[in-house]
Each structure stands twice: as C-alpha cells, then as structure tokens.
Amino acid sequence: MSRKIRMGMVGGGRGAFIGGVHRIAAAIDQQIELVCGAFSSDPEKSRLSGEDLYLPAGRVYGSYEEMILREKELPLGERMDFVSIVTPNHVHFGPAKMALENGFHVVCDKPVTFSVDEARILVKLVEETGLIFALTHNYTGYPMVKQARDMVRDGKIGKVRKIVVEYPQGWLATRKEDTDNKQAAWRTDPDRSGMGGALGDIGTHAENLAEYISGLKITEVCADVTTFVEGRRLDDDANILLRLEGGAKGVLHCSQIAVGIENGLNIRVWGETGGLEWHQMEPNTLIVTQLEGPAIHYRTGVGSDLSPASMAAFRIPAGHPEGYLEAFANIYKNFAACVQARLAGTEPDPLHTDFPTVYDGLRGMIFVEKVIENSLGTEKWTAM
Amino acid sequence: MSRKIRMGMVGGGRGAFIGGVHRIAAAIDQQIELVCGAFSSDPEKSRLSGEDLYLPAGRVYGSYEEMILREKELPLGERMDFVSIVTPNHVHFGPAKMALENGFHVVCDKPVTFSVDEARILVKLVEETGLIFALTHNYTGYPMVKQARDMVRDGKIGKVRKIVVEYPQGWLATRKEDTDNKQAAWRTDPDRSGMGGALGDIGTHAENLAEYISGLKITEVCADVTTFVEGRRLDDDANILLRLEGGAKGVLHCSQIAVGIENGLNIRVWGETGGLEWHQMEPNTLIVTQLEGPAIHYRTGVGSDLSPASMAAFRIPAGHPEGYLEAFANIYKNFAACVQARLAGTEPDPLHTDFPTVYDGLRGMIFVEKVIENSLGTEKWTAM
Amino acid sequence: MSRKIRMGMVGGGRGAFIGGVHRIAAAIDQQIELVCGAFSSDPEKSRLSGEDLYLPAGRVYGSYEEMILREKELPLGERMDFVSIVTPNHVHFGPAKMALENGFHVVCDKPVTFSVDEARILVKLVEETGLIFALTHNYTGYPMVKQARDMVRDGKIGKVRKIVVEYPQGWLATRKEDTDNKQAAWRTDPDRSGMGGALGDIGTHAENLAEYISGLKITEVCADVTTFVEGRRLDDDANILLRLEGGAKGVLHCSQIAVGIENGLNIRVWGETGGLEWHQMEPNTLIVTQLEGPAIHYRTGVGSDLSPASMAAFRIPAGHPEGYLEAFANIYKNFAACVQARLAGTEPDPLHTDFPTVYDGLRGMIFVEKVIENSLGTEKWTAM
Amino acid sequence: MSRKIRMGMVGGGRGAFIGGVHRIAAAIDQQIELVCGAFSSDPEKSRLSGEDLYLPAGRVYGSYEEMILREKELPLGERMDFVSIVTPNHVHFGPAKMALENGFHVVCDKPVTFSVDEARILVKLVEETGLIFALTHNYTGYPMVKQARDMVRDGKIGKVRKIVVEYPQGWLATRKEDTDNKQAAWRTDPDRSGMGGALGDIGTHAENLAEYISGLKITEVCADVTTFVEGRRLDDDANILLRLEGGAKGVLHCSQIAVGIENGLNIRVWGETGGLEWHQMEPNTLIVTQLEGPAIHYRTGVGSDLSPASMAAFRIPAGHPEGYLEAFANIYKNFAACVQARLAGTEPDPLHTDFPTVYDGLRGMIFVEKVIENSLGTEKWTAM
C-alpha cells in the first residue's frame, strides 16, 4: 500500500531559519512525513525541538550519527527514507556522506559542502550508491524559471548572447553578526560558512540560476570581491564578469550590503532573436521580448503554450500567487516522487527528475573557489 | 501531551479545487492533521480520494452524516477535532449545522450558506454551542491586509472617506460551464451557488475585505448587476455604489468576464490624512500615501513599525514572497491555536482570534441579497 | 510661402497654470507662433505677461474683445490665425463665441462652457462658420490612447461589455482654496467653475476618454456626488454607474480627495474577446489581454502592428518617454495641420483631424448636468 | 530689452534624429529661437531642411564654416548667439572648435569628440575663451536624477559603497546598418563614430550618470567588450567592473543587442545607510531605501523635501508625466539662462549652471579609450 515518504532532519532546531523552510516545503504537498530528527548538536535543544514538532521522544536524536545508525535498525517503512540536511555549511558534508554510506537518500541545503574536495567525494558516493540526492537551489523551483529554461532550450530566443544575473540583499549592510542574529553570525564566519560569504550564500544561487536557465556552463570568471563592512571576515559583495560556453558573455553581481533590498535575485537573458526577464520578488511573471513587436508577459498558469515543467510546478489557478515556499516545495515534491518510484521499483516521470543535484553542488563550490582565486590574483580571467 | 489538531473534511474529492487549497493551508504550519473525510457524495469517489490522501480506509466515509456520527463515537484525541467544509455552496449549511450540533468546531468555505436565513441559524448555533467557527475569507489572511486594517484602526489615514474595492476576473468570459470545467458548472448554477454568481463567489470577498480594512459597515448599496454571457443563469458582473458608516462612500465592482484578468482583487482606501492601496496579485506591498510627501511602500516583514498582527502573519524573511496559500494558512493557523487553547482550557492569544467568523458569513449573505434586490428594483438605495 | 500658424492667447498670465501648458504644447512642434495675447483681465498684468513672453507691446491687449477686434484689422499672415482660450471656465464662452463670430479658429480649454446652453450655441456657431474648433481633452492625445481606440474600433477585443474609468487626485483633500492656491480657488468656486467641481474638472476627462476609446456613448448615469471637505461649495468626489450604447456597462469614479494620488486617470475596457488597460501616469504602455494566453504590453513606437494614428503621435524612438506635454501638443499639432490645410485650400490628412471638438465639449456639459441631476434626485437612472 | 537667445544649428537635416530632439528641447521653454543653420553637408538638403523649419533662405548655409563666418558679420542681437552641434561624432570637433574660436557659445551632442586629444583641445579653448559649452548628456536633466545627486551629496545614503549602472538597448541586435537606417549606419562605422560603438553611444551616458549622481570619479576599469553581430566593425556590448574614488565598487554594462529592450538606462547606488534606484523609462520615480523601514518612492514634484535643483527641473504638477524631451530641454533652459546672464553682464543663478560641460565630454572620451584598452589587453585593471 502506498504511504508518505518518511523524512529525518539534521539541524533546524529552535532559532534556526532554513530548517523551518524545509519542513514547510516538505509538508505543503502532503507526500512527506517528518518522522525523526537530530535538530541540534545540543541534545537538550534537539529534544525540545522534537517536542515542538510533535515527534515521539524516541525518534529525536542527540546527533546525526546516532540518528542514522538507529534509524537504519528500524524496519523499512517505519524508518526514515531520507535525510534532510539543514545545518550551517560546515555540517553538510558529514551527515550527507554518512547518510549515503548507510543507504539513505539525501536532501541537502546549499552550498553542498565546505570545499570542492568534499563536493567531489559526495559526487562519487552518489554515483556509487545510486541514491537520490537533491540540493535545494530552490529558485529553480519556480514555474516561470522552468518556463524560461524551456524556452531557451527550445530556441525561442535563439542562441544565447548575454546574461545579467544579480542578487542584491541589504540585511548585512551593518555588523549584524555582532547582534544576536544567528543567521548573520554563521554566515560571516569562515569556520562555518567556508571561503565565500555573500558569494557562497547567494552568489551560488545566481550562478546556478544562470546555468539552469541558459543551459550553458560558465567557462571563465573575472571578479572583484569585497568586504565592505569593517571587521567582517568574509566577503559581502562581489562583481563578476562571466564568459560562458558558445561565446556568451555575462555579468553576475551579488551583495549583502545593498541597503534596503530584500531578496533581489533577478535574471535577464538575451539571445539572437529574443530576451527573457525574471524577478524573484515578483516570481509569477516572465517577460519575453522579441526582435519586433511588444513584450509578452507570461504568467504562471496563464495560457496554453506554457511548457510541461512549468505547468507541473504550481498548485492553484493563475492570479493566486504562489511564492518562495511553493517553489521550494517543488524540489521536495519531485524528490518525493523519485523516492516513491524507487520504492515501487519503477522509473520516475522525467518531469519529476527536475531538481538540482550533487552536480549542481559541485559547480557551486568550483564557482566560489575560482571567483575568489581570481579576485585575489592578478590574472584577468580564471577558467572554471 | 500536546498533539496536532485533527481535521475531518467534507468535500474536496478528486477533481475539486478548493478542497486541495484547504488541505495545503492546513498542512503548511504542521499544526493540523487530516484524519478522516467524506470527500464526495459518491462513496466510491470518496474512497479513492481517501487513498490519494493516504488515509486508512476506516476513516473515509460515504457521507458527512456518517462521518460526524461515527467520529463522535471515537475517543477524544483520536476522533477529529473539527470539520472542514469545502463543498459547493448548497452543501455548506447541512454539514456545518450537524457538526455544530454534535460538538465539532467548523472551518467553512464561503459564502457561508445558501441564504440569509440559513446563515442566521448558524449564527444562533455558534452562539449557543460556543464552538469555534472560521469562515475562509482568506484574503484577510495576508500580512499587508492586516497591516492596512491596523493602520486604519490606529488613525494613520484619518477618518475614512472613500473606498474603491474591485475584483475582476476573466475566466468566465465565455460559456466555460458548457465545457468539463466543474468549477464553472456549479458556480453558474443557481441550485448549487445560490442567488449570486460572481456576486457570491467573489463580490463577497470584496465586501468582506472593505469592511475588514475600513472597520466600517456598508449601510446602503445601489447596484447594476449583469449577466453578459448569453444563456448563463447567474450574474457574471456587478457594479455597485456603496455608502458606509460615518459618511464614507465607495465603489465595489466585480466581474468574471474581465477577459485576461487572473484574480484582480484590489482595494484603495482614502481617509482625511492618508491613503492605502493593496493588490492581491502583488500581496506583499502596501502603498501608503500622505497629504504631503512621497508614497511609502510597506512590505511584508520590512521595518520595525509594522503591526503585531501583520508581523504574526508571515513565516520567512522579507523578499521571499509568500502568497495565497500562506494567507489561507493563516486562517487555519489561528483557528488551530484557538482549538488548542480550548483543549488546554485556556484563553487564546488575541492575535490568534483574528480570522473571519460566522458573522462575516452572515454579512456576506445579506450583501448578496440586498445587491440583487436593489439591482432588480427601481429604488436608488437599499439599506443593508 | 509656408509659414508658422499664428496664435493669440486669452488668459494664461503670470500665476496661471494651464496657459503655460498650452504655450509649451504649441511650441513643441514648432508649427505655431505666439503673436499676441490678452493674458489677464488686469491690463497691467497682461502687459507684464507679454513682456515675459518676449511679445511686442503692441500685440499685448487689455481684454480679449480688444484683441479680437484689433487683430482682425491686421492683414492676413500678420494677424493671428486662431485664438487659444486658457481662462477659467466662466470665461470660455465669451471669447470663443466672439472669436468664431469674427472668423478666428479656436482652441479652447475644457470644459467648453459654463452650461449646456452655451455649449449648444458654440456648436451652432462652429457649424455655421465652418471654423476649426479644438477642445483640449488632452488625454486623447497619447499614442497608446489612440492605439486603444483603434484596437476597439477594429474589433480586436470584440464587442465592448465593461468599462472602468477612474480619475483620482489628492490635491484638494484639504481646504487648499483657503491658501493662496489660485487653481484651487477658482476650481472650487461655482461662479467660476460652473455646476461641477471635480466632476467638471476631471470627471469630464474620464467621460471623454471612455467615449473616445470605446466608441460608445454613455446613455444613462446613476451617481453619488459628494463634497467631503467641509465648507467647500462644489463636489470633490463622484461615484457613477454607467450604461452605454449596445448594452455595455461601466463605472466612472473621480475624486480630488484621494490623498497622495497625483493624477490617476486610468481606464480598463473589456470586450467579448479581449481587454485593454491604460494608465495616464505610465502612458506609454497599453496592456492588452486575451481569452487565452499571456498579456501583451504594447509600448509607444514598438513593433510594426501599431495603428497609424498611434504611430503619428510620438516624436522620438521607443523608450525615450514622452508624456503629458507631448500628448497635449498632439492636439495643437493636428489643429495646426488643419489650419495649414485651410490656408492652402486643401483637405487635411484624416489623421490630422483626430482631436476633440466642440461636440466633445457639449457631451461633457451634458454629462456634468445629468450626473448632478441624478445625484440630487431619487430616480435610479438618468438618461444623457 | 530682453529677447530670446538665438540658435544656429549644425546638422539635423531631413532624416536625422537627434537634430529634431535638440530643436524640440530648445523650443519647449520658449527662451530660444532657431535663426539659422547648416543642416547638412549637402547644400541642397540643407536648403530644404531650412524651408521645413520656416527659416529665411539667407540664413540657411551650405556648411558650418560658412555659417560661422557669415553669422559673425551680423550685428549682435541679429546674429546667432550660439551653435548647436547635432552631427555624427566625427563632425563635432570641427564646428565646436571653430565656433569657440569665433566667439560663439556651444551646445554639443555627445560624445564630445572623436578622440581624447580633440577633447583636450576643446577643454583648453573653453578655458581660454570663457565661452559657455554645454554637452547634452541629457539624462542628468531629469528631476529625479538631480534629486538623487543631491541626496548623495547631502549624505542621505551615507558613504557610497556600490553602483550598478546599466544601459541595455535592443535596436542593433541584427545588422540594422545594412538597412536604410541612417542612425545604425553611422553608429556602427568607426570612421564616423570613433573607437566606441555601444560604448561611445550609450556607455558614456551610463558613465556620466554614475559620476554625476555619486559625485565620485571612476578610477579603474576592467572590461569585456564584445561585437556580437557578425561583420559589425564596432562593439555592440560591454561588461565593465568599476572602481571609484573612496573605495566604492561598481558594475557598468551596456548593450545594443539586448533584444526588445527600448532604452533601459537604470542606476542603483548603495551607501552605508541608504540606497537609491532610478529607471530612465519611468523617470519620475526615485526609490529610496533605508537600513530599517520601508522604501520611499519619491516622485517628481511631490512633497516639500525635494531639492531645489529637482524642483527647478519640471514644469507641470506631479502626475502629469514629463519625459525625455523635457529632461533634454532642461539643459537648453539652463544653458539659455547662462547666456542671458552673460548678455546682461550678470552672474547666472547657480541652479542654472547645472548642465554637463566640456569636462564631462573629456571624461567620456577617456572612459571609452581606457575601457577598450583594457578589453584588448591582459592586465586586469586599467586606471582612468
């Protein structure tokens, strides 16, 4: 008999941010059940978090190691089917590796690891185990982002010439890490975030979005990475020139000192015969431009010529705005469908395999490494 | 020990629309568990729908009567705590009445009943039983709608002079009821919808929103109600002049023949010293205007002077857009908190009592009745 | 040999508003030369205003009567070709009538006269003399308004069903007439404005725009006209239900107490197969909606399927925004071309006859009269 | 006695674009009179153009040399006061130099010359002669651009950290230079445009706008300049990293292959305590962001805290949109006031000296030269 997929969570205890997002995203489509968790490295905090989530005490663990080993002993169907990893960056690799080694599928927050080397190890493990690995580059979950990708792939704007992708935020314009803001504290700490600050946190989203929509890999970067806020130990701003496969050029800039900007991920792509424009803060519109004639404003769910992937990515009729959580949920929904297919011994619908994977994670790690290498060096272009 | 609130659903089987919305809205905050349902008047369809939702067969019923009686026999904590009614309008009253008479709290879709008389009976029952009754006028669940209401209440725009509220849609511009569109079929059928077409379906949302934000009751209406699509049996368009308490004036227009408009619920309110503007399709912005000086664009979660009700109504940081489903979920979240308080024998936090009730339902029914009476008659103004 | 058309102005002296607008509008296309004026009823003020405008003293007159009689004595080619009347409403009829009676073409600001009767007299005079009479309902001069009219006329949205036209402003939300604001003073004074306040000043623009774009005449009105600001002698707000030829319905609301709104003339028209939306404050965009498929954003000068009238109404390439003054200038440009044709003894290009005339003026006067009659009476609908 | 300033034009004959813009801009405020011209290097075409403009035949010249020499012989007050140069780039230097050498003030289109060396010669000549020289970097003429500059100067956003300025256009996405489009032909021809294509045509506008608003000079550039359209001889796209005085960083990108974009000059500036955002295609709005609290949408003419320069730069009340031509006219208006002051032997009001000069022209030439040098070379940063 069919059942919901069972999730165990690493991280996301009281006071965390992204863990709650993952739980909502997993809950929205009612295909996933939270059955256990190691919500904090502090066992008492993990226990209290489990209570908040109405979990039985026996399924709330003091560490991810304990969770993985104990759950593995439970019968299939009772034990968790996958691990969701929502910790700060430096605690992605450990649980991901151990989960894969013990036969659990994985959903992991981004960036995938702390270093390129760790990312390569995970790639190898995923390939060896054949387990399902989703990385929550959630912005690719929006219907109009999928529509954009499909239009580029189908030649609707011709060969891509130029990409402008940007991700300004303003929340770290001051020393928020000196307040009690936990998010700010670990994101500006190289021991927990890795070598990239804004670059790792949001620059990788921009990089992933550009490659996802254009279908082109970035081949070279030329960067100017800056720490504007005095005393901060990681970058809070980056301006980057891009070169991509096929001769396309681009600009990527991201910032966490863009005062007053909330979460301004935007992308524009111009090809030989058309253009695309998408704004994360108004995500249900995709503006399509043409060589001659007026701009067409595609909208989530409006019209009969939207792509299948776009049409599969929303839940309610046009004009009832879906947002960030629903886009995030699309990753969980597709991931769950793939796990269901695995349980049933079938192949998933190709539409359901449309989520970022460990390979996207590796790209992101290389991107951060190469951008910082270029910014610190004197050569103009660095290959990636 | 604390536990999730337990929901039984009436309606919402395969092919329905609003039932799925209710289930998502109930799931988002992970405070509510779907435990049983009578999903269709067709028992086989109900059974299949229950399977889709991973419910045990024994908790899937062939009728709401059966569900209410059988669940009542289960022990508290196992049985459902409340009924969620998501059927077409003509099947609201029956299950709502029976649920209340048997001690179950109720969440009911709008309009609350088929007639004013039925609505009055429910009001009486709610008052007599003291049970909790939420009506899903979901647009009042948006953070910026709550902010607007709070700013009016706190005098930020002075005494209200004028309200313009509008709700155009285009999806019924042709005879969609002749296709296999179930939503169109029952909404244009007086036997299932009641006396109002567009008026009942969306006009009541506009009326509710205007009264919610302004804090003023509509006192008189002057209306021109039209059926544009040939052969249709209910109105698909209405233009209405409003008079409200305290000398305020207004315009309310709604339509389902506004070709190409998705879900255009918008409201503007002008007082003696300021103005407010809110658009459902860009719901996280509230534009505030002043006698002198520039317009201020309030945004969900931005800044320190947002009202407590507004701040309690979103889940993720500014710029990560929340939409229709999250606003809808706010009704369930508050309702669930009230039910939890009842179970715990305590009083709910006043912030949690902020959801539409059976009284809003009665207002809506009176509005539909009076608008149609005015439109058919020759008198200029009809009191309501 | 060809020469510029010669303009004499009535009104528009120091401190006036609309006179300066007319002079800029006449200057933009360099087809019209200001040669004389009676800029004020105060001869000294008229004289100073003439100096400001670099006019020779001998062509600056103390009254419009003097100007018309004296100019008439000058040889053709030296004397003015037409009179531009930019006085408050109560001084439109006099100079217009005298100009026509003495063989001068006329450009007149709106509303055309003080009363319906005066308007009828001017209609008769224009018909008898065959002189050219332009009324500056300037909003019809925008390229995208012409595009909208042409698309409706050409059946691009099917038979018109519904019109929503609105004109909120906020500048009279307080007793501005008690300050030294001359514009506010005469506009709120029934002896200078006529029977309509906001209704005459801006309501007539909305009425004219609706009839221009839809090609339909308003047949009945049902109105609620209000004076919100205490002590004010004319209306500052009106909400009106419309019925139009062919069964179309509509809403027109205008206000000068809409705090913080600058000049919010907007119109939406829905037909059986499409819709149109235009906003005066973003005038170079026309949003066109369809039964199926995405909205198309027409832009001034973009694409090859714009109508000839639209293409003739801008000066510079797309994206270099033209605004209010250029739209206003389009009336002068077309008027000048018609006068040139008259001088040359030829027929004007039909594109050049596209400007509002004395007949539009008469419609506006009837509109104001009937709306106020309805608002004061008890009958629901008043024919117009 | 006061009189209008008298303009002689070089270029701008039939079929030209920018000449017409200059004539409208000069006409709008009625302070300038076109009295003569050498409209084309083809004398017959110049003659016909003069006829179009109602000029007497004797004041229409076959070459700029003839015009300057012959006009110089006329008495002051009859002869032109200044030369307006609206030719393609390679014919800026000649007439500008000769005009200055013969005592005429100059308005010149941008870029100021063909090379940095020529620009330096003009700087020297302006300094030696003391004549007035305006360069039509017209985008600085917008009221909200002046407001932005004044807010930065007055510390309203704190020390500037980051600038993103962009200027995408789409009109040269195909080989338009092979059609009969004259604008395309000379702009893509290095013999007439100089070393920069998009870079000179629009990149200089972006550079000028960034320096104008921020008050900071660009100190280093790192560029990737591209020709996307096959066979084109000049660049049609550029992506540039900027470093500015005081440690500010920036991105400048411009393009003429951004399909479907009309004239997308946009700028964002973030300082330590605030941010600014302005879009040329919606020029009457300036969005101001803050560390805490909502965004404020400043609008042309709205409110009492706008800067004097901003308040002096519009003509009609808020909400009556002024656009490109009015912004352009602000340069002519200020220039004319300075010439009037010179004629009167007085000092101009400092507000009237707010227009781009020959120094801005030199900056632009250096910018183009250094960007291309950097793009062709291997060093990462090139000083400018």
GROMACS .gro file of N, CA, C and O in nm, chain B residues 43 75 80 88 102 148-149 183 222 227 237 239 250 261 272 278 288 294 300 305 313 360:
model
   88
  427PRO      N    1  -1.977   0.756  -0.276
  427PRO     CA    2  -1.891   0.686  -0.180
  427PRO      C    3  -1.765   0.627  -0.244
  427PRO      O    4  -1.658   0.631  -0.182
  459PRO      N    5  -1.284   0.800   2.070
  459PRO     CA    6  -1.239   0.877   2.188
  459PRO      C    7  -1.175   1.010   2.147
  459PRO      O    8  -1.118   1.021   2.038
  464MET      N    9  -1.176   1.322   1.513
  464MET     CA   10  -1.148   1.456   1.459
  464MET      C   11  -1.187   1.561   1.562
  464MET      O   12  -1.280   1.542   1.641
  472PRO      N   13  -1.950   2.267  -0.265
  472PRO     CA   14  -2.021   2.380  -0.323
  472PRO      C   15  -2.119   2.441  -0.223
  472PRO      O   16  -2.158   2.375  -0.125
  486ASN      N   17  -2.323   1.847   1.696
  486ASN     CA   18  -2.256   1.731   1.754
  486ASN      C   19  -2.122   1.764   1.819
  486ASN      O   20  -2.040   1.676   1.844
  532ALA      N   21  -0.292   4.701   0.685
  532ALA     CA   22  -0.385   4.805   0.641
  532ALA      C   23  -0.495   4.826   0.744
  532ALA      O   24  -0.526   4.940   0.783
  533ARG      N   25  -0.555   4.718   0.788
  533ARG     CA   26  -0.662   4.729   0.887
  533ARG      C   27  -0.611   4.798   1.013
  533ARG      O   28  -0.676   4.887   1.069
  567GLN      N   29  -1.570   2.364  -1.186
  567GLN     CA   30  -1.579   2.488  -1.109
  567GLN      C   31  -1.679   2.582  -1.174
  567GLN      O   32  -1.759   2.647  -1.106
  606CYS      N   33  -2.628   5.054  -0.408
  606CYS     CA   34  -2.701   5.089  -0.530
  606CYS      C   35  -2.630   5.014  -0.642
  606CYS      O   36  -2.511   5.037  -0.666
  611THR      N   37  -2.575   3.986  -1.635
  611THR     CA   38  -2.527   3.859  -1.691
  611THR      C   39  -2.491   3.886  -1.836
  611THR      O   40  -2.577   3.912  -1.919
  621ASP      N   41  -2.127   3.980  -1.349
  621ASP     CA   42  -2.070   4.115  -1.339
  621ASP      C   43  -2.159   4.200  -1.249
  621ASP      O   44  -2.282   4.191  -1.256
  623ASN      N   45  -2.169   4.615  -1.073
  623ASN     CA   46  -2.114   4.746  -1.040
  623ASN      C   47  -2.200   4.805  -0.929
  623ASN      O   48  -2.322   4.817  -0.945
  634GLY      N   49  -1.826   5.471  -0.142
  634GLY     CA   50  -1.740   5.372  -0.206
  634GLY      C   51  -1.794   5.318  -0.335
  634GLY      O   52  -1.908   5.344  -0.375
  645ILE      N   53  -0.796   3.895  -1.702
  645ILE     CA   54  -0.760   3.928  -1.564
  645ILE      C   55  -0.763   3.799  -1.483
  645ILE      O   56  -0.861   3.723  -1.488
  656GLU      N   57  -0.896   6.115   0.572
  656GLU     CA   58  -0.876   6.260   0.570
  656GLU      C   59  -0.728   6.297   0.562
  656GLU      O   60  -0.694   6.406   0.516
  662TRP      N   61  -0.373   4.832  -0.193
  662TRP     CA   62  -0.325   4.694  -0.184
  662TRP      C   63  -0.378   4.613  -0.302
  662TRP      O   64  -0.494   4.628  -0.341
  672VAL      N   65   0.128   5.336   0.103
  672VAL     CA   66   0.067   5.432   0.195
  672VAL      C   67   0.097   5.572   0.144
  672VAL      O   68   0.213   5.606   0.120
  678PRO      N   69   0.622   6.186  -0.014
  678PRO     CA   70   0.619   6.073  -0.106
  678PRO      C   71   0.541   5.954  -0.051
  678PRO      O   72   0.516   5.944   0.068
  684THR      N   73   0.582   4.329   0.344
  684THR     CA   74   0.575   4.224   0.446
  684THR      C   75   0.711   4.206   0.513
  684THR      O   76   0.811   4.182   0.447
  689ASP      N   77   0.808   4.914   1.234
  689ASP     CA   78   0.681   4.974   1.276
  689ASP      C   79   0.559   4.902   1.218
  689ASP      O   80   0.451   4.959   1.213
  697ALA      N   81   0.191   3.720   1.072
  697ALA     CA   82   0.123   3.656   0.960
  697ALA      C   83   0.216   3.613   0.846
  697ALA      O   84   0.170   3.583   0.737
  744ASP      N   85  -1.917   3.723   0.975
  744ASP     CA   86  -1.876   3.767   0.840
  744ASP      C   87  -1.958   3.694   0.735
  744ASP      O   88  -1.994   3.750   0.631
   0.00000   0.00000   0.00000
